[in-house]
Short mmCIF file of C-alpha atoms in Angstrom, two decimals:
data_model
loop_
_atom_site.label_atom_id
_atom_site.label_comp_id
_atom_site.label_asym_id
_atom_site.label_seq_id
_atom_site.Cartn_x
_atom_site.Cartn_y
_atom_site.Cartn_z
CA MET A 1 93.68 104.63 121.21
CA PHE A 2 93.88 102.37 118.26
CA ASP A 3 93.63 98.76 118.36
CA VAL A 4 96.30 98.33 115.75
CA VAL A 5 98.61 100.50 114.05
CA VAL A 6 100.09 99.24 110.68
CA ILE A 7 103.50 100.61 109.71
CA GLY A 8 103.74 100.35 105.98
CA GLY A 9 101.23 100.57 103.20
CA GLY A 10 102.27 98.22 100.66
CA PRO A 11 100.32 95.28 99.50
CA SER A 12 101.14 93.54 103.12
CA GLY A 13 100.27 96.51 105.20
CA ALA A 14 97.39 97.78 103.06
CA THR A 15 95.81 94.15 103.21
CA ALA A 16 96.26 93.91 106.99
CA ALA A 17 94.82 97.28 107.58
CA GLU A 18 91.66 96.44 105.37
CA ASP A 19 91.01 93.15 106.92
CA LEU A 20 91.17 94.73 110.50
CA ALA A 21 88.91 97.61 109.61
CA ARG A 22 86.34 95.34 108.02
CA SER A 23 86.23 93.41 110.98
CA GLY A 24 85.37 96.35 113.19
CA ARG A 25 88.82 97.06 114.74
CA LYS A 26 90.01 100.77 115.07
CA VAL A 27 93.19 100.69 112.90
CA ALA A 28 95.73 103.40 111.51
CA MET A 29 97.94 103.01 108.61
CA ILE A 30 101.25 104.85 108.31
CA ASP A 31 102.83 104.94 104.82
CA ARG A 32 105.57 106.90 103.11
CA ASP A 33 103.99 108.80 99.97
CA GLY A 34 105.47 108.08 96.64
CA ARG A 35 107.58 104.99 97.02
CA ILE A 36 107.16 102.49 94.35
CA LYS A 37 108.97 98.94 94.88
CA PRO A 38 110.74 97.75 92.02
CA CYS A 39 108.74 94.64 91.15
CA GLY A 40 108.07 92.76 87.99
CA GLY A 41 104.33 92.82 88.79
CA ALA A 42 103.40 89.27 88.25
CA ILE A 43 100.39 87.92 90.34
CA PRO A 44 98.69 84.24 90.04
CA PRO A 45 95.13 83.78 89.61
CA ARG A 46 94.62 82.70 93.22
CA LEU A 47 95.71 86.08 94.40
CA ILE A 48 92.95 87.70 92.15
CA GLU A 49 90.34 85.24 93.71
CA ASP A 50 91.47 85.43 97.15
CA PHE A 51 91.75 89.16 97.43
CA PHE A 52 89.02 90.45 95.04
CA ILE A 53 91.20 92.25 92.39
CA PRO A 54 89.21 93.80 89.62
CA ASP A 55 89.90 93.39 86.01
CA SER A 56 90.91 97.14 85.96
CA GLN A 57 94.18 96.44 87.91
CA ILE A 58 95.32 93.62 85.49
CA ILE A 59 97.06 95.35 82.74
CA ALA A 60 98.38 92.22 80.96
CA ARG A 61 97.72 88.48 81.01
CA ILE A 62 100.63 86.34 80.18
CA ASN A 63 100.28 83.05 78.54
CA THR A 64 104.03 81.91 78.20
CA ALA A 65 107.07 82.07 80.27
CA ARG A 66 110.70 81.73 78.55
CA MET A 67 113.77 80.63 80.56
CA VAL A 68 116.85 81.70 78.89
CA SER A 69 120.21 80.02 79.95
CA PRO A 70 123.73 81.48 79.97
CA THR A 71 124.49 80.06 76.47
CA GLN A 72 121.17 81.80 75.32
CA ARG A 73 119.09 78.48 75.20
CA LYS A 74 115.65 79.51 75.25
CA VAL A 75 112.79 77.23 76.71
CA ASP A 76 109.21 78.40 76.11
CA ILE A 77 106.90 77.12 78.86
CA PRO A 78 102.99 77.46 77.75
CA ILE A 79 100.84 78.39 80.75
CA GLU A 80 97.88 75.98 80.29
CA ASP A 81 94.60 76.62 81.74
CA GLY A 82 95.44 79.75 83.30
CA PHE A 83 97.68 82.90 83.05
CA VAL A 84 99.89 85.07 84.97
CA GLY A 85 98.27 88.39 85.70
CA MET A 86 100.42 91.73 85.66
CA VAL A 87 99.94 94.70 87.70
CA ASP A 88 101.75 98.14 87.77
CA ARG A 89 102.71 98.86 91.36
CA LYS A 90 102.50 102.64 90.79
CA ASP A 91 98.53 101.82 90.52
CA PHE A 92 98.28 98.55 92.43
CA ASP A 93 99.45 99.76 95.88
CA PRO A 94 97.41 103.10 95.87
CA PHE A 95 94.35 100.92 95.02
CA LEU A 96 94.91 98.53 98.04
CA ARG A 97 95.50 101.68 100.25
CA ASN A 98 92.40 103.36 99.23
CA ARG A 99 90.43 100.31 99.73
CA ALA A 100 91.70 99.89 103.20
CA LYS A 101 90.77 103.64 103.78
CA GLU A 102 87.25 102.92 102.37
CA ALA A 103 86.84 99.91 104.61
CA GLY A 104 87.61 102.27 107.65
CA ALA A 105 91.29 102.48 108.24
CA GLU A 106 92.78 105.93 109.18
CA CYS A 107 95.55 106.50 106.62
CA MET A 108 98.55 108.73 107.62
CA THR A 109 101.37 109.98 105.38
CA GLY A 110 104.87 110.08 107.09
CA THR A 111 107.92 108.24 108.08
CA PHE A 112 107.81 105.94 111.04
CA LEU A 113 110.33 106.82 113.75
CA ARG A 114 110.21 104.57 116.55
CA ILE A 115 108.15 102.77 119.06
CA GLU A 116 107.80 104.12 122.55
CA ARG A 117 106.35 102.49 125.79
CA ASP A 118 105.67 103.94 129.22
CA ALA A 119 102.97 103.56 131.97
CA LYS A 120 100.44 104.86 129.63
CA GLY A 121 100.90 102.04 127.13
CA THR A 122 102.38 101.75 123.58
CA HIS A 123 102.93 104.61 121.12
CA VAL A 124 104.14 104.85 117.36
CA VAL A 125 105.71 107.73 116.53
CA TYR A 126 106.12 108.88 113.12
CA ARG A 127 107.14 112.22 111.26
CA ASP A 128 104.09 113.80 109.29
CA LYS A 129 105.01 114.44 105.81
CA GLU A 130 102.89 117.68 105.55
CA SER A 131 103.82 119.33 108.83
CA GLY A 132 107.30 117.76 109.30
CA GLU A 133 106.24 117.28 113.06
CA GLU A 134 106.43 114.27 115.14
CA VAL A 135 103.06 112.45 115.78
CA SER A 136 102.49 109.91 118.47
CA LEU A 137 99.65 107.38 118.10
CA ALA A 138 98.54 105.31 121.11
CA THR A 139 97.70 101.58 120.20
CA LYS A 140 97.37 98.22 121.80
CA LEU A 141 99.15 96.17 118.90
CA ILE A 142 101.44 96.91 115.94
CA ILE A 143 101.93 95.32 112.77
CA GLY A 144 105.36 95.86 110.99
CA ALA A 145 105.01 95.91 107.39
CA ASP A 146 107.73 98.39 106.50
CA GLY A 147 109.70 96.28 104.03
CA ALA A 148 112.82 94.25 103.58
CA ARG A 149 115.07 96.33 106.01
CA SER A 150 112.45 96.81 108.44
CA LYS A 151 113.06 99.13 111.26
CA VAL A 152 110.27 97.63 113.21
CA ALA A 153 111.92 94.11 112.79
CA LYS A 154 115.24 95.41 113.64
CA ALA A 155 114.26 97.19 116.83
CA GLU A 156 111.62 94.60 117.98
CA VAL A 157 112.00 90.91 116.91
CA PRO A 158 114.90 88.72 117.26
CA GLY A 159 116.78 88.17 114.00
CA GLY A 160 115.22 91.17 112.44
CA ASP A 161 118.50 92.66 111.46
CA LYS A 162 119.91 89.68 109.70
CA ILE A 163 117.65 88.52 106.90
CA PRO A 164 119.43 87.84 103.87
CA TYR A 165 118.45 89.68 100.73
CA VAL A 166 119.25 90.55 97.21
CA ILE A 167 119.06 94.17 95.76
CA ALA A 168 116.60 94.37 92.78
CA TYR A 169 116.62 96.97 90.21
CA HIS A 170 114.39 97.76 87.17
CA GLU A 171 113.42 100.00 84.60
CA ILE A 172 109.92 100.67 83.49
CA ILE A 173 109.96 101.35 79.89
CA GLU A 174 107.41 102.13 77.18
CA ALA A 175 107.16 98.95 75.15
CA PRO A 176 106.42 98.25 71.52
CA ALA A 177 103.59 96.14 70.47
CA ALA A 178 105.95 93.41 69.59
CA GLY A 179 109.77 93.02 68.73
CA LEU A 180 112.27 90.60 67.50
CA ASN A 181 113.18 89.34 71.03
CA TYR A 182 109.99 90.94 72.87
CA ASP A 183 106.60 89.44 73.12
CA PRO A 184 103.96 91.32 75.15
CA LYS A 185 102.23 88.10 76.05
CA ARG A 186 105.45 86.53 77.25
CA CYS A 187 107.44 86.84 80.51
CA ASP A 188 111.25 86.20 79.98
CA VAL A 189 113.43 85.01 83.06
CA ILE A 190 117.16 85.05 82.29
CA TYR A 191 119.41 82.86 84.23
CA ASP A 192 122.81 84.13 83.14
CA GLY A 193 125.82 84.82 85.39
CA ALA A 194 126.66 87.89 83.10
CA ILE A 195 123.52 89.47 84.15
CA SER A 196 123.17 88.29 87.72
CA PRO A 197 125.73 85.84 89.30
CA ASP A 198 123.34 84.74 92.03
CA PHE A 199 119.68 85.52 90.94
CA TYR A 200 118.17 86.22 87.59
CA GLY A 201 117.12 88.94 85.27
CA TRP A 202 113.59 89.67 83.84
CA VAL A 203 111.61 91.24 81.02
CA PHE A 204 108.05 91.33 82.08
CA PRO A 205 105.38 93.06 79.77
CA HIS A 206 102.74 95.34 81.40
CA GLY A 207 100.63 96.09 78.59
CA THR A 208 102.01 99.45 77.00
CA SER A 209 104.94 99.34 79.30
CA CYS A 210 107.27 96.73 80.36
CA SER A 211 109.45 95.85 83.44
CA VAL A 212 113.17 95.09 82.69
CA GLY A 213 115.42 94.37 85.63
CA MET A 214 117.53 91.93 87.80
CA GLY A 215 118.54 91.22 91.32
CA THR A 216 121.80 90.32 92.96
CA GLY A 217 123.16 89.89 96.59
CA VAL A 218 126.73 90.20 95.24
CA ASP A 219 128.54 93.40 96.14
CA GLY A 220 130.06 95.34 93.07
CA VAL A 221 127.63 94.15 90.39
CA ASP A 222 126.46 96.91 88.24
CA LEU A 223 122.82 96.69 88.19
CA LYS A 224 122.11 99.54 85.74
CA LYS A 225 124.64 97.98 83.24
CA ALA A 226 123.15 94.47 83.60
CA THR A 227 119.62 96.01 83.13
CA ALA A 228 121.03 97.83 80.01
CA ASP A 229 122.31 94.77 78.66
CA LEU A 230 118.83 92.91 79.24
CA ARG A 231 117.30 95.88 77.25
CA VAL A 232 119.66 95.28 74.28
CA SER A 233 119.22 91.55 74.24
CA ALA A 234 115.40 92.15 74.12
CA GLY A 235 115.49 94.99 71.44
CA LEU A 236 114.24 97.57 73.93
CA GLU A 237 117.29 99.79 74.25
CA ASN A 238 115.81 102.54 72.38
CA CYS A 239 112.33 102.46 74.46
CA LYS A 240 111.64 105.49 76.52
CA THR A 241 112.39 105.00 80.25
CA LEU A 242 109.48 105.80 82.36
CA ARG A 243 111.13 105.33 85.86
CA ARG A 244 113.74 103.75 87.66
CA GLU A 245 113.58 101.86 91.02
CA GLY A 246 115.72 99.69 93.44
CA ALA A 247 115.04 98.08 96.73
CA PRO A 248 116.31 94.89 98.68
CA ILE A 249 114.11 91.75 98.47
CA PRO A 250 114.34 89.35 101.44
CA LEU A 251 115.06 85.59 100.57
CA LYS A 252 114.21 83.64 103.73
CA PRO A 253 111.11 83.90 106.09
CA MET A 254 112.15 84.81 109.74
CA ASP A 255 112.16 82.34 112.28
CA ARG A 256 109.99 84.31 114.37
CA TRP A 257 107.52 87.13 113.40
CA ASP A 258 106.40 88.63 116.96
CA ASN A 259 108.08 90.10 119.90
CA GLY A 260 105.81 88.23 122.29
CA ARG A 261 104.31 91.40 123.45
CA ASP A 262 102.67 93.82 121.07
CA VAL A 263 104.28 93.58 117.64
CA VAL A 264 103.83 91.11 114.73
CA LEU A 265 105.55 91.47 111.31
CA SER A 266 104.09 90.78 107.73
CA GLY A 267 105.28 90.89 104.27
CA ASP A 268 108.89 91.65 103.30
CA ALA A 269 109.58 92.48 106.95
CA ALA A 270 108.91 88.96 107.89
CA GLY A 271 110.99 87.65 104.77
CA VAL A 272 108.30 86.09 103.06
CA VAL A 273 109.29 86.30 99.41
CA ALA A 274 109.61 82.96 97.69
CA PRO A 275 113.10 81.75 97.26
CA SER A 276 114.24 80.89 93.58
CA SER A 277 111.33 82.99 92.09
CA GLY A 278 111.52 86.15 94.14
CA GLU A 279 107.82 86.16 93.84
CA GLY A 280 106.50 88.38 96.62
CA ILE A 281 103.06 90.08 95.95
CA TYR A 282 100.86 87.20 96.87
CA TYR A 283 102.84 86.05 99.85
CA ALA A 284 102.83 89.74 101.15
CA MET A 285 99.17 90.10 100.88
CA LEU A 286 98.57 86.70 102.60
CA GLY A 287 101.15 87.71 105.32
CA GLY A 288 99.21 90.87 105.97
CA ARG A 289 96.15 88.87 106.31
CA VAL A 290 97.42 86.34 108.71
CA ALA A 291 99.00 89.04 110.59
CA ALA A 292 95.56 90.77 110.89
CA THR A 293 94.09 87.51 111.89
CA ALA A 294 96.86 86.99 114.76
CA ALA A 295 96.19 90.55 115.92
CA SER A 296 92.41 90.27 116.14
CA ALA A 297 92.88 86.97 117.98
CA CYS A 298 95.20 88.70 120.53
CA LEU A 299 92.62 91.57 121.01
CA GLU A 300 89.93 89.09 121.64
CA THR A 301 91.64 86.87 124.07
CA GLY A 302 94.19 88.96 125.36
CA ARG A 303 96.91 86.31 125.10
CA VAL A 304 99.92 87.65 123.30
CA LYS A 305 100.80 84.01 122.51
CA ASP A 306 98.18 84.40 119.59
CA LEU A 307 100.45 86.69 117.63
CA GLN A 308 102.39 83.52 116.86
CA LEU A 309 99.33 82.69 114.79
CA ALA A 310 100.60 84.87 111.96
CA ARG A 311 103.70 82.56 111.19
CA LYS A 312 102.03 79.50 112.15
CA LEU A 313 98.97 80.02 109.54
CA PHE A 314 101.47 81.00 106.88
CA MET A 315 103.86 78.09 107.34
CA ARG A 316 101.07 75.57 107.61
CA GLU A 317 99.99 76.21 104.02
CA HIS A 318 103.36 77.32 102.33
CA LYS A 319 106.28 75.85 104.31
CA SER A 320 106.74 73.12 101.82
CA VAL A 321 106.66 75.42 98.84
CA PHE A 322 109.46 77.54 100.30
CA LYS A 323 111.47 74.52 101.32
CA VAL A 324 111.39 73.15 97.68
CA LEU A 325 112.21 76.62 96.14
CA GLY A 326 114.93 77.17 98.62
CA ALA A 327 116.63 73.84 97.74
CA MET A 328 116.18 74.71 94.05
CA GLN A 329 117.84 78.05 94.43
CA ASN A 330 120.70 76.59 96.53
CA ALA A 331 121.24 73.73 93.74
CA TYR A 332 120.97 75.73 90.70
CA TYR A 333 122.01 79.42 91.18
CA ARG A 334 125.60 78.97 92.22
CA SER A 335 127.22 78.61 88.64
CA ASP A 336 126.51 79.03 85.08
CA GLU A 337 126.84 75.33 84.53
CA ARG A 338 124.12 74.70 87.25
CA ARG A 339 122.04 77.16 85.42
CA GLU A 340 122.65 75.70 82.38
CA ARG A 341 121.31 72.39 83.60
CA PHE A 342 118.43 74.18 85.14
CA VAL A 343 117.15 75.42 81.73
CA SER A 344 117.73 72.16 80.44
CA LEU A 345 115.46 70.40 83.03
CA CYS A 346 112.71 72.97 82.09
CA HIS A 347 112.31 71.36 78.78
CA ASP A 348 110.47 68.58 80.64
CA VAL A 349 106.56 68.64 80.20
CA ASP A 350 106.25 67.35 83.83
CA VAL A 351 108.37 70.05 85.15
CA GLN A 352 106.51 72.61 83.23
CA LYS A 353 102.96 71.42 84.01
CA LEU A 354 103.73 70.94 87.90
CA THR A 355 105.53 74.35 88.14
CA PHE A 356 102.65 76.53 86.90
CA GLU A 357 100.07 74.43 88.52
CA ALA A 358 101.82 75.06 91.82
CA TYR A 359 102.18 78.77 90.91
CA MET A 360 98.61 79.41 89.90
CA ASN A 361 97.19 77.53 93.05
CA LYS A 362 100.14 78.46 95.53
CA ARG A 363 100.38 74.82 96.64
CA LEU A 364 102.41 71.73 95.60
CA ILE A 365 100.58 69.40 93.38
CA LYS A 366 100.16 66.04 94.70
CA ALA A 367 97.75 64.49 92.26
CA ARG A 368 100.33 62.87 90.20
CA PRO A 369 102.86 60.98 92.37
CA MET A 370 104.76 59.43 89.20
CA ALA A 371 105.42 62.86 87.70
CA HIS A 372 106.95 64.09 91.00
CA LEU A 373 109.01 60.72 91.09
CA LYS A 374 110.11 61.40 87.41
CA ILE A 375 111.14 65.05 88.24
CA GLY A 376 113.15 64.07 91.24
CA LEU A 377 115.17 61.58 89.41
CA LYS A 378 115.65 63.97 86.41
CA ASN A 379 116.80 66.65 88.80
CA LEU A 380 119.10 64.19 90.54
CA ALA A 381 120.61 63.18 87.24
CA HIS A 382 121.38 66.94 86.18
CA LEU A 383 122.89 67.71 89.49
CA THR A 384 125.29 64.56 89.41
CA ARG A 385 126.12 65.28 85.75
CA LEU A 386 124.67 61.67 84.76
CA VAL A 387 123.03 63.71 81.75
CA SER A 388 124.68 66.19 79.36
CA GLU A 389 123.58 69.76 79.91
CA THR A 390 123.08 70.04 76.14
CA ARG A 391 120.48 67.32 76.26
CA VAL A 392 116.75 68.22 75.88
#
């Protein structure tokens, strides 16, 4: 009998399993072997600090972000007093899973099939990868950390089958030391409807390699062609392709993360990817941590209502950030004209400083109220076309 079975071994599931094991709970983690999620790999300094990530996992430190508009206007934003850390998911995820195992979690490799309940209790059934046989694990609680189109969420939590998402696709390539339009110390974010009609494209350095990709929720978009076009624009079309990956990325946190009985969701399964930016690793790991906290509270008190703590704890700290980013995406991603205005707005020094202070610290910065007021007025001016989109 396990206290908790964690379904999914990405950053969210591995974090939940590690936290539970370190607190003395008997925990199992089920993960499909070999899957690598398409991801730019960017992590903020706060993640490195909060989750004790060693330098060996940081394959690059980025000090500049470049925003590129539909007309190819480029705005370089220096990252002052900090950096964006880059990880490679093919190494980072196994590192987190191994750390959970070292903490005492029992790790199984296989595919989740279903949850069964009977007079003897709750069981998680999965197909073991090596034997091909069905295995049943008895458990008190379940954490569903099985991705954007979560089978656990769909079966157990209201609204779990209706999470909006974009499809992300990227190619990991061998990268040159530098190039005409490529800088190994700079992340490029491309806001261009020719690349993505509703999201963005990216070129994110990973040291000796690079992630080039894009996301969209619009049917019929050729993701591979868009990525090929990005490689050409960055001068990376002749670089060796190491791997190609695609997967859905959710765009909105679910209104409910638990089933009021024995299941709580975390990470992409709960929809916790930041709107506008698509950032997910930090929020996934935090989602795993609050899910573990909620599960531990439920085990301690016997109150299933304590499973609600996961969403409450997460939203207490990040609801405002998600609300602002969601409004930004709704305002600026709907047309190339709006995207052009958004990149124009990024010229503003106050926008640049507050954006990266919020990114690195994962909270809205309230220390400069006049800067917030100025940004609000400039934002309104751009949206109402009171300023020209070509004005810097």
